[in-house]
Tab-separated table of C-alpha atoms and ligand atoms in Angstrom:
chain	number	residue	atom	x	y	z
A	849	UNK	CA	-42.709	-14.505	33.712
A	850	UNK	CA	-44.313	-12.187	36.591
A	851	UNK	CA	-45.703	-13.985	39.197
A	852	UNK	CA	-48.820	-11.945	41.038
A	853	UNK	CA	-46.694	-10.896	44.207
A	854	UNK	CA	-43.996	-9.543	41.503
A	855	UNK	CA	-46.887	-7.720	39.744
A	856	UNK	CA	-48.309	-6.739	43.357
A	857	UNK	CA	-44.908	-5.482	44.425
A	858	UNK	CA	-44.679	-2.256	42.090
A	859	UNK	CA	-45.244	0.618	44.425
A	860	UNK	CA	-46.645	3.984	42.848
A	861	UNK	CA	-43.591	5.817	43.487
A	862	UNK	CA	-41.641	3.098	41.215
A	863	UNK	CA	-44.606	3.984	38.662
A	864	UNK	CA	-44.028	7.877	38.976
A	865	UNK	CA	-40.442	7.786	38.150
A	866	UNK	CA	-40.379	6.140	34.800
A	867	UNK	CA	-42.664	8.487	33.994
A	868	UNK	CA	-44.985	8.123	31.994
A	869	UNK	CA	-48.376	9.384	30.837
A	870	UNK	CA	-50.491	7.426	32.786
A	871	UNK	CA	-48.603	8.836	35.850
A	872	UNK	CA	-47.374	12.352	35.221
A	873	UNK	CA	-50.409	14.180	33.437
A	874	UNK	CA	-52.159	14.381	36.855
A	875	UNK	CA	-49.480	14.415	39.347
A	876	UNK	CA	-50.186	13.440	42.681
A	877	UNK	CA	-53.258	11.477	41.052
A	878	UNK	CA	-53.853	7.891	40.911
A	879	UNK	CA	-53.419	7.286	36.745
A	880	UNK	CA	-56.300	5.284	35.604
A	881	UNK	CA	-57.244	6.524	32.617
A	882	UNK	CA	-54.997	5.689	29.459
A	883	UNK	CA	-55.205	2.549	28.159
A	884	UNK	CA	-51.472	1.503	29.317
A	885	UNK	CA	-50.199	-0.937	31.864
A	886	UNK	CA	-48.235	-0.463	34.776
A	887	UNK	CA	-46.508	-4.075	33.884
A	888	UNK	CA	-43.544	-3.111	31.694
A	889	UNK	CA	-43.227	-5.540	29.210
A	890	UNK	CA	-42.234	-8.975	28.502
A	891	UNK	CA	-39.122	-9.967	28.317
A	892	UNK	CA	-38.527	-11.119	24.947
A	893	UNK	CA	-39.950	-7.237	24.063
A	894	UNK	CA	-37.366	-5.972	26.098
A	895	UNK	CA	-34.617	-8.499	24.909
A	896	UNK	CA	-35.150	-7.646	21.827
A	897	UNK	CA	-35.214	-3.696	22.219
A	898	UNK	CA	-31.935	-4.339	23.428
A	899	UNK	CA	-30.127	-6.409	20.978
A	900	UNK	CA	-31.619	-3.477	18.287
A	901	UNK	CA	-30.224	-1.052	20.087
A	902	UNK	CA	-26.302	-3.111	20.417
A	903	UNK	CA	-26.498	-4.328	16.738
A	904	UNK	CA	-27.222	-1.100	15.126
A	905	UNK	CA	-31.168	-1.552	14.030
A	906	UNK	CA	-32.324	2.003	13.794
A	907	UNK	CA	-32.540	2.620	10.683
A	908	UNK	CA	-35.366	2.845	8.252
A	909	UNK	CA	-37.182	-0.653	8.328
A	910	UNK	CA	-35.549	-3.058	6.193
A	911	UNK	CA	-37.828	-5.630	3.533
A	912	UNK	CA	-36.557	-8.491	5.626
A	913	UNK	CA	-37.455	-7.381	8.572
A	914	UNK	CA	-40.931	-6.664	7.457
A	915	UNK	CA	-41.139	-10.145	6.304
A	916	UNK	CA	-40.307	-11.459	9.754
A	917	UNK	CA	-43.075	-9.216	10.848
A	918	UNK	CA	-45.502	-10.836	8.672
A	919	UNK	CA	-44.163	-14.096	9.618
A	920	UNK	CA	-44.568	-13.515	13.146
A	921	UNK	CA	-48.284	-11.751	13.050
A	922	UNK	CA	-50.024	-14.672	10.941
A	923	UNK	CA	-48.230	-17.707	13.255
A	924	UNK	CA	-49.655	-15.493	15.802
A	925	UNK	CA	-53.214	-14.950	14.559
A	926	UNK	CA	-53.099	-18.768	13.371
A	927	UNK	CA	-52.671	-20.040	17.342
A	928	UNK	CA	-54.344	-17.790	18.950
A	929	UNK	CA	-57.615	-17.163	16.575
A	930	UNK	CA	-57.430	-19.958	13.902
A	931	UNK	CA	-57.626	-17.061	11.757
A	932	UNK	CA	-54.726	-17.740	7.827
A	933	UNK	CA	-53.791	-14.802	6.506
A	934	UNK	CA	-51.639	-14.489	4.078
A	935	UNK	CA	-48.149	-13.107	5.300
A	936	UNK	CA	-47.914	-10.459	2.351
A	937	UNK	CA	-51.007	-8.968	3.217
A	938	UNK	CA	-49.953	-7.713	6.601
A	939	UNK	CA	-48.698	-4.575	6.559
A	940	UNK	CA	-46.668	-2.350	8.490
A	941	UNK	CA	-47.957	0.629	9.570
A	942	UNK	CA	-46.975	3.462	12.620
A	943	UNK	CA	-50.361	2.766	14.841
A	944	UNK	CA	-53.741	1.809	14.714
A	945	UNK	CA	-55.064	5.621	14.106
A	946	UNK	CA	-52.402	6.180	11.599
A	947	UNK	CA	-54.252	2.856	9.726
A	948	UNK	CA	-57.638	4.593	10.411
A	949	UNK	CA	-56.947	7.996	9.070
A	950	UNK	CA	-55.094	6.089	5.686
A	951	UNK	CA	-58.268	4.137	5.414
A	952	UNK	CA	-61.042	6.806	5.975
A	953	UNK	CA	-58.880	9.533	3.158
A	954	UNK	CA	-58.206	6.409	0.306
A	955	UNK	CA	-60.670	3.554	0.677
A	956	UNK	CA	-64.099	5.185	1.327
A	957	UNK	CA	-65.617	7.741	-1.072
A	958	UNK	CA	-63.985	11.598	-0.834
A	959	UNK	CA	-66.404	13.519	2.040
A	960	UNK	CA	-68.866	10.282	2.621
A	961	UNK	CA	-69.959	9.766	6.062
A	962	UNK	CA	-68.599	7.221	8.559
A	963	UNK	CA	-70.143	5.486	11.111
A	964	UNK	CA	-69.352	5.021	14.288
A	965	UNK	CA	-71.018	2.911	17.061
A	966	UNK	CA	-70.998	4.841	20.521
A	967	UNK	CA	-69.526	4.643	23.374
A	968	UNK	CA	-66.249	4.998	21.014
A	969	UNK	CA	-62.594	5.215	21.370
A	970	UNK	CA	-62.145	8.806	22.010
A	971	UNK	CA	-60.119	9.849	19.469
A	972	UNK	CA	-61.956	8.307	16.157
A	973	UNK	CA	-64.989	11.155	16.155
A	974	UNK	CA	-62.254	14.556	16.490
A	975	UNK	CA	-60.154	12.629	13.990
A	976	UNK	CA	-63.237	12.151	11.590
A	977	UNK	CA	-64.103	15.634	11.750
A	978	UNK	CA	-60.559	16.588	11.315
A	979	UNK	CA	-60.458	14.992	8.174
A	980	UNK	CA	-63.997	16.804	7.086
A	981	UNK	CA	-66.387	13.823	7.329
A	982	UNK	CA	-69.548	13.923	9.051
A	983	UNK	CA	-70.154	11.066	11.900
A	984	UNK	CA	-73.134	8.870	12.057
A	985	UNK	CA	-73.249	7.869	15.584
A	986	UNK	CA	-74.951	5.176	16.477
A	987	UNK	CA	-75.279	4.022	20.220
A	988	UNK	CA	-74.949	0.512	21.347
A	989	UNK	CA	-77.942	-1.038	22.950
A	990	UNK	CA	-78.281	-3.252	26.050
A	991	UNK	CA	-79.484	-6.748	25.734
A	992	UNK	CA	-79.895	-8.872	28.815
A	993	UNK	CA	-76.669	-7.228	30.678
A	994	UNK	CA	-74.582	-7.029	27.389
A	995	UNK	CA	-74.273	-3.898	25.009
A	996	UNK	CA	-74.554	-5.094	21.247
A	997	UNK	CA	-74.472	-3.124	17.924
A	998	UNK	CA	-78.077	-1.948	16.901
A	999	UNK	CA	-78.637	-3.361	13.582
A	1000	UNK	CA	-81.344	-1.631	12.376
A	1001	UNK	CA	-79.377	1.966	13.229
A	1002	UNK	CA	-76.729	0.458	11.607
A	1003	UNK	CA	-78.853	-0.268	8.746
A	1004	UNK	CA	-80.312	3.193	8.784
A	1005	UNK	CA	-76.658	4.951	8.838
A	1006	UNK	CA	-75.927	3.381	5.932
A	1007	UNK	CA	-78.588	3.980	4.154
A	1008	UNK	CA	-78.216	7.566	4.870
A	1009	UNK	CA	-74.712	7.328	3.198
A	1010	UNK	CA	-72.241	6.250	5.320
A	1011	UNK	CA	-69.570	3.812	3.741
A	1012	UNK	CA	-67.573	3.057	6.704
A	1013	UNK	CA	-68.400	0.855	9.539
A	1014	UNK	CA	-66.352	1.566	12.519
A	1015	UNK	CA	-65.831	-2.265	14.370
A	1016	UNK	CA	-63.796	-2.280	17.503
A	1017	UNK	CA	-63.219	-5.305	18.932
A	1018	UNK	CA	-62.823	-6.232	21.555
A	1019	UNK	CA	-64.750	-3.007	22.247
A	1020	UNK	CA	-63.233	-0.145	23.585
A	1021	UNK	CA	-64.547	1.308	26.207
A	1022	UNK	CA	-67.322	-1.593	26.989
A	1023	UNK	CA	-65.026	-4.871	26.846
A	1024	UNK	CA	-67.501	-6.780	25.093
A	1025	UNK	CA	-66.206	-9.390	22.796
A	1026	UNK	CA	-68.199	-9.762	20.012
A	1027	UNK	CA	-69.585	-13.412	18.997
A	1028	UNK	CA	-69.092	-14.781	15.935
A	1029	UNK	CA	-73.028	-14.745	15.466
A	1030	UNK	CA	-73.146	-11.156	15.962
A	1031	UNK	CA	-70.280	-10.168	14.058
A	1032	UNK	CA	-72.363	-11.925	11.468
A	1033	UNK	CA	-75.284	-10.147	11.983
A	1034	UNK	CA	-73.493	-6.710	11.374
A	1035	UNK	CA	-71.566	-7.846	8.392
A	1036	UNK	CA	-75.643	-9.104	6.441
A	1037	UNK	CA	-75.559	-5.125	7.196
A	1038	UNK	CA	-72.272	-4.189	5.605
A	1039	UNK	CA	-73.050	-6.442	2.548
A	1040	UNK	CA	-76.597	-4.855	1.810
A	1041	UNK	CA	-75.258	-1.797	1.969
A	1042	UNK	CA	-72.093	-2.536	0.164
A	1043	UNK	CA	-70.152	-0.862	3.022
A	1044	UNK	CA	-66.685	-1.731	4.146
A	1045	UNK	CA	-65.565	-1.918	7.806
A	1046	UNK	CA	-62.523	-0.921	9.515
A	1047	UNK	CA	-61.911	-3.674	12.259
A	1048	UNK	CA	-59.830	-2.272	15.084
A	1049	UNK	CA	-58.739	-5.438	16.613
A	1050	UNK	CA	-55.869	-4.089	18.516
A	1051	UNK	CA	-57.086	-5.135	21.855
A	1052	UNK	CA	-57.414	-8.788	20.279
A	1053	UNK	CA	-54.687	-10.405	22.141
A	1054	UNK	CA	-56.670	-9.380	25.486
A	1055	UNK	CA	-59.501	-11.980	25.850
A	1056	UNK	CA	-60.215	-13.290	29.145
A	1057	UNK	CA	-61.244	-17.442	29.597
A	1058	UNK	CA	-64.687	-18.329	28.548
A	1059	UNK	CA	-64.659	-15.828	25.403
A	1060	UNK	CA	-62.778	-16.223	21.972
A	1061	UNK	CA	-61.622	-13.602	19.830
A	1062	UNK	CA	-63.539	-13.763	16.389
A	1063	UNK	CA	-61.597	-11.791	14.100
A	1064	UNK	CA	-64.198	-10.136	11.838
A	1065	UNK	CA	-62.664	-10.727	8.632
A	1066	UNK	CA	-62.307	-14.556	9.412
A	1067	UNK	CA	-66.342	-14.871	9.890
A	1068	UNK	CA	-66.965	-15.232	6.095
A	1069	UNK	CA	-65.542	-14.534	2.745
A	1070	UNK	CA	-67.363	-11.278	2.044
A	1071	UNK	CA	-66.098	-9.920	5.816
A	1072	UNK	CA	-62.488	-10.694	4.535
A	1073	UNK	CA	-63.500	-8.828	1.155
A	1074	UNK	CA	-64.918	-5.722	2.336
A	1075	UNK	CA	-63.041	-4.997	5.622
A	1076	UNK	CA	-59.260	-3.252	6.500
A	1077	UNK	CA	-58.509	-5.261	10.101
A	1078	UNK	CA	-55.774	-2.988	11.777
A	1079	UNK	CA	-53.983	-4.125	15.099
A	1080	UNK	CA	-50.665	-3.847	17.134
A	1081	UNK	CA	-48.960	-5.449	19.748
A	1082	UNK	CA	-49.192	-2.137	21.536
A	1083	UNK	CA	-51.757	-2.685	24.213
A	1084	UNK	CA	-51.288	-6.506	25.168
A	1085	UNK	CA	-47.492	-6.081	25.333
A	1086	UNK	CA	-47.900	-2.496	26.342
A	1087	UNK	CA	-45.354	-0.626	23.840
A	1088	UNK	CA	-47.797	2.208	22.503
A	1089	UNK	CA	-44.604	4.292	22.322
A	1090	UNK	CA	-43.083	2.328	20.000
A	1091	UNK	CA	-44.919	3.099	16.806
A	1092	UNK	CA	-45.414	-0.017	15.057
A	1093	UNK	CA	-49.113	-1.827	14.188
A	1094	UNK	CA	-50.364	-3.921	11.365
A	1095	UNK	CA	-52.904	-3.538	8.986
A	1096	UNK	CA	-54.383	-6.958	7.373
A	1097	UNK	CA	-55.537	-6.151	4.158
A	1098	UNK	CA	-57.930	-9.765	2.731
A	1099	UNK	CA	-59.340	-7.522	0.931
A	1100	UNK	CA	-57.698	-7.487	-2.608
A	1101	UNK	CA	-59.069	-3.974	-3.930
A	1102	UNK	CA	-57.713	-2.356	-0.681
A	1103	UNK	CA	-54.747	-4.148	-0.840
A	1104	UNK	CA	-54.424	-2.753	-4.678
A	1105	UNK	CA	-55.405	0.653	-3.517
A	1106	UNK	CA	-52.995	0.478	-0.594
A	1107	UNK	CA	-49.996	-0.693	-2.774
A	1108	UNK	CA	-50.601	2.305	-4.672
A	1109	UNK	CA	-51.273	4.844	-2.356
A	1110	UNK	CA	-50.584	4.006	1.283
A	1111	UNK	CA	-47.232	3.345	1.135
A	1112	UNK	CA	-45.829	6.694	2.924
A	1113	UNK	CA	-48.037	5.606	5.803
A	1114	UNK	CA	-45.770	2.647	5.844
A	1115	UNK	CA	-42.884	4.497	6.028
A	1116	UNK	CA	-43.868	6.417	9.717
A	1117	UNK	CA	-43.227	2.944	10.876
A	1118	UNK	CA	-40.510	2.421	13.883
A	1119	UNK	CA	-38.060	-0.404	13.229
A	1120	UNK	CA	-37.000	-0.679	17.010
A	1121	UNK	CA	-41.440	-1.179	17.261
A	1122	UNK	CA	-41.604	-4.110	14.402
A	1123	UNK	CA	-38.813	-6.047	15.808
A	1124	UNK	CA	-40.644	-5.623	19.778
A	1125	UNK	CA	-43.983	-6.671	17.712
A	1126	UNK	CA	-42.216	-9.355	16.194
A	1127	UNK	CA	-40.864	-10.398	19.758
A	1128	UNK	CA	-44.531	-10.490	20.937
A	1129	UNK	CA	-45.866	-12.273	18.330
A	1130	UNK	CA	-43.136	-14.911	18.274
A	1131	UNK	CA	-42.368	-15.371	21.937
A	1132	UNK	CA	-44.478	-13.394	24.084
A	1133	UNK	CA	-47.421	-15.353	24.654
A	1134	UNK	CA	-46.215	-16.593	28.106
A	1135	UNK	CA	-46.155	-13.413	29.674
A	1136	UNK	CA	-49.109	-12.634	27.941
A	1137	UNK	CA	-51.272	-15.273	29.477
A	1138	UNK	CA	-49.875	-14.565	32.838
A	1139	UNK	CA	-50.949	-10.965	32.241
A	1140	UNK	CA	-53.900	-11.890	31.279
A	1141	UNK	CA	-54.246	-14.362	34.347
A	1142	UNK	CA	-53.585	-11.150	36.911
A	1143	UNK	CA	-56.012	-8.681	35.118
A	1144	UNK	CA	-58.355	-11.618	35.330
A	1145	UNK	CA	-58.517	-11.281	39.012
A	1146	UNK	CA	-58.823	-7.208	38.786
A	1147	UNK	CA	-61.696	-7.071	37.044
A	1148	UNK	CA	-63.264	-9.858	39.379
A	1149	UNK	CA	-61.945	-7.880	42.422
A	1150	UNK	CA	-63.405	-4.642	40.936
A	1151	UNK	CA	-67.015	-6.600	40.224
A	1152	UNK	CA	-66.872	-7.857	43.965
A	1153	UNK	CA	-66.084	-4.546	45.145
A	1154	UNK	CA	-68.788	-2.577	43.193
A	1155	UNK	CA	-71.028	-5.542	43.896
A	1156	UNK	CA	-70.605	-5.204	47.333
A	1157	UNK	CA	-69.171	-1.381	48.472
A	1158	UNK	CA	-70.982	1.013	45.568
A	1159	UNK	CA	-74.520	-0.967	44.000
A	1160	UNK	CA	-75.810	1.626	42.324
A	1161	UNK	CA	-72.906	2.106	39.907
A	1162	UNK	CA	-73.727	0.132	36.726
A	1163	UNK	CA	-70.811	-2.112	35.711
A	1164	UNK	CA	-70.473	-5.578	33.369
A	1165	UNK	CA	-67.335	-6.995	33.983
A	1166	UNK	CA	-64.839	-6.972	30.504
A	1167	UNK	CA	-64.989	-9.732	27.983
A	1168	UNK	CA	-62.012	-8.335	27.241
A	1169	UNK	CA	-59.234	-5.490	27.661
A	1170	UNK	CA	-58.413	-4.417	30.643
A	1171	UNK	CA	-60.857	-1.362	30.599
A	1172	UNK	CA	-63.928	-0.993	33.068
A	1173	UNK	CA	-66.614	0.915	32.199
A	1174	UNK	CA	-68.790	2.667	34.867
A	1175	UNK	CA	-71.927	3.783	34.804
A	1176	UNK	CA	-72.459	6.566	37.451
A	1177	UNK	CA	-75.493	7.836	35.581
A	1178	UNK	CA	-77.377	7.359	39.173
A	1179	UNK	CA	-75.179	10.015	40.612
A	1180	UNK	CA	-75.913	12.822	38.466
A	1181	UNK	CA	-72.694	14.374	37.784
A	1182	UNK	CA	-72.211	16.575	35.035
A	1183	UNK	CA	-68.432	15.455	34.733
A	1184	UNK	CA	-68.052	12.259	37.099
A	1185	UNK	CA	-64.375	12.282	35.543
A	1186	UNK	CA	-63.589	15.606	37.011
A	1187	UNK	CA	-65.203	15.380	40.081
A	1188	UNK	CA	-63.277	11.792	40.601
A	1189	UNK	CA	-60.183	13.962	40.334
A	1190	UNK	CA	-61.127	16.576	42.941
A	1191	UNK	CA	-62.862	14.757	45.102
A	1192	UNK	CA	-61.210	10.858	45.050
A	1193	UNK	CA	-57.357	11.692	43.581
A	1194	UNK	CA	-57.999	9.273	40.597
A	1195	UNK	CA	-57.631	10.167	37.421
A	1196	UNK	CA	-59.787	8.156	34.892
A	1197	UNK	CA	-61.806	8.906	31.407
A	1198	UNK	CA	-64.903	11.035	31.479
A	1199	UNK	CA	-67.179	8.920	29.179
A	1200	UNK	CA	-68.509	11.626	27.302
A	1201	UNK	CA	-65.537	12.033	25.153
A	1202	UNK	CA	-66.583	8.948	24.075
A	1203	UNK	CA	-69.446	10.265	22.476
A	1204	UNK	CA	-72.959	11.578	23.711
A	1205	UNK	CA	-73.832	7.568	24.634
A	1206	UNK	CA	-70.636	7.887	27.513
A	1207	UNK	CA	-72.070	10.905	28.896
A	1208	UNK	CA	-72.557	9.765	32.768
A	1209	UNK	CA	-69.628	7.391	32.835
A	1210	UNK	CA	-66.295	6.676	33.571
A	1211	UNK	CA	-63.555	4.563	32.117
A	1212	UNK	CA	-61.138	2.966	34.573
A	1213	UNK	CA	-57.723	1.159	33.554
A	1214	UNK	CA	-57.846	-2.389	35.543
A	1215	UNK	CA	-53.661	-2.622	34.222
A	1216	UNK	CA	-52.535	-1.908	37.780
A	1217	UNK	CA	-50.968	-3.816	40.747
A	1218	UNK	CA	-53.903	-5.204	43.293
A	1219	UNK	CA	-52.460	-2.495	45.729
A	1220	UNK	CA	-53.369	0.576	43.588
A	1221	UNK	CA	-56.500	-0.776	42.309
A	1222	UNK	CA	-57.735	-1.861	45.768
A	1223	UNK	CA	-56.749	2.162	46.615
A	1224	UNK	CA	-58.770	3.221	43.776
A	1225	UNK	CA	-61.505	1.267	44.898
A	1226	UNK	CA	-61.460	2.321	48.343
A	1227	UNK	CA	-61.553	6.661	47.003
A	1228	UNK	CA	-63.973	5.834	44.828
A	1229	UNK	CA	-66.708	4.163	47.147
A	1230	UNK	CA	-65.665	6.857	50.175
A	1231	UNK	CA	-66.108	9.545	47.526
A	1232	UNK	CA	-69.152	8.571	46.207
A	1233	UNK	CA	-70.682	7.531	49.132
B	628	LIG	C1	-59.755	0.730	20.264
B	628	LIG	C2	-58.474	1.477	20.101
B	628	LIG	N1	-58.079	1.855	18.888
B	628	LIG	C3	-56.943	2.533	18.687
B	628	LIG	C4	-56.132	2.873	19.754
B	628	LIG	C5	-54.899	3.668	19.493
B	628	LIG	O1	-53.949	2.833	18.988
B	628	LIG	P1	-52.606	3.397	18.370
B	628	LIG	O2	-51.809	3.911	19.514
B	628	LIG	O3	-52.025	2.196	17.716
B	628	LIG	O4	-53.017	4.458	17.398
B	628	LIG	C6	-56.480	2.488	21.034
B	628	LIG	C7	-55.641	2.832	22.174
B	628	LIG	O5	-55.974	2.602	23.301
B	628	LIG	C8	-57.684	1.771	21.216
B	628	LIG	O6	-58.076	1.373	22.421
């Protein structure tokens, strides 16, 4: 398991040869701004990676391998959340957006709206437009420190039409981790309105101590009846690359629907990335909570720092992910993200591609040795000072 000084050790040259996104798309930048983690993996991912590659497991992904999959996901989602699901409702898909796109095209009406709370992951609004449905943005609000959805907007978006609830959770970019309570709240919503919701757990795993995952379709029987939960392994073992999520269909229509229309989306799936999420799932919790343990003391050291070096940026440490979310509205940059690069060498998210909400802010990937993120802290406060 990596012990901090292991985690500490890994220099950014070590980083910049691998290479990968997070440090080649701005080179000579520090990478902060994809959600990946400058960890590697664990090694029961990479064990496993291995023995696929000596035994021959590349081809297309076999039934019983999908059934180890299932296996694996609801032993996993029974520890860790208390949540039963039954094993043939979890389904293998490519990633998380490839479960989002399926979902938005064959369980919501043809051309109905969808709504998506703001700040969002950056990706969901382009993709809705891609696929020729209008967005109903509808910003998060603060209440006392904490941003939480707005019911009554929600209400109203529905009630203009939209059919699809957008959950993330834990939230991307804000690290919030919804309550139970509130998760109930939103669903009273859903259910007047007869919407559905796709809950993008996918940063699940990723909780720190004092807050619980809730998985929204485990709140209440109508959640697990109108909702499509989609999530991977990708982010807390960080294997993105390897093209394998689940989808957790309780809900019986969109299982039916699924069944009978999904199933080429199944078929993008990696095998090398189900046997690495079965790995996870099965025997990866260790390094997962020592993970989890070191980005624990980032996001503290980040809170000291801004606490301390920069006051007037507006931060609330993560619930969970490993994903800080600045608010640099006080400084009046146009494009903080841009100016960050120029004038601090870091490289993180400019907030308004997460909708008009993020406009002002920065997202900052906390997923790095205390070395790099101390460095990061130290441009940052000389460059905005
Ligand atoms: C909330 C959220 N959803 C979806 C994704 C993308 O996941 P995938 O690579 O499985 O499509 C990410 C990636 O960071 C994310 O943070």
């Amino acid at each position: 398991m990596p012990t901090e000084s292991e985690l500490d050790a890994i220099t950014i040259d070590q980083l910049r040869a691998v290479p990968s996104e997070k440090w080649s798309l701005f080179p000579g930048l520090i990478g902060a701004f994809v959600a990946e983690m400058d960890f590697g993996t664990a090694p029961a991912v990479r064990r496993a990676l291995h023995d696929a590659v000596d035994t021959g497991m590349l081809g297309y992904l076999p039934g019983p391998t999908v059934a180890r999959m299932q296996e694996a996901y609801t032993g996993f989602a029974k520890r860790r959340f208390g949540w039963s699901v039954d094993p043939e409702r979890v389904r293998p898909v490519p990633d998380v957006l490839a479960a989002f796109e399926a979902t938005v095209r064959h369980l919501t009406p043809e051309g109905s709206p969808v709504i998506l709370p703001t700040p969002a992951y950056m990706p969901f609004a382009p993709l809705l437009r891609d696929l020729g449905r209008d967005v109903l943005t509808v910003p998060l609000v603060r209440e006392a420190g904490r941003s939480v959805h707005d019911l009554d907007a929600l209400d109203a978006a529905f009630a203009a039409g939209g059919r699809l609830l957008v959950l993330v959770n834990p939230h991307n970019p804000t690290g919030r981790v919804f309550e139970r309570g509130e998760l109930a709240a939103v669903a009273a919503v859903v259910e007047k309105h007869g919407g559905r919701v796709f809950a993008d757990e996918i940063h699940a795993p990723l909780v720190y101590a004092g807050r619980a995952h809730v998985p929204y379709a485990s709140v209440s029987a109508a959640t697990a009846a109108h909702t499509v939960t989609a999530t991977s392994a990708s982010k807390a073992w960080n294997v993105p690359g390897l093209k394998a999520a689940q989808l957790v269909l309780t809900d019986d229509d969109a299982a039916d629907v699924w069944q009978r229309r999904c199933i080429w989306t199944e078929h993008l799936t990696a095998t090398p990335g189900v046997l690495a999420s079965i790995a996870a799932y099965d025997d990866g919790e260790d390094w997962l909570d020592d993970v989890i343990g070191y980005l624990d003391g980032n996001r503290r050291i980040m809170a000291d720092h801004l606490a301390e070096h920069l006051p007037a940026v507006g931060h609330t440490p993560p619930e969970g992910t490993y994903l800080a979310w600045l608010d640099l509205t006080s400084y009046g940059l146009d494009r903080p993200a841009a100016w960050l690069r120029e004038h601090a060498g870091i490289a993180l998210t400019d907030g308004r591609h997460c909708g008009q909400a993020g406009r002002g802010h920065v997202r900052l990937t906390l997923a790095t040795p205390r070395p790099i993120l101390r460095e990061i802290l130290t441009r940052l406060t000389e460059a905005l000072a």
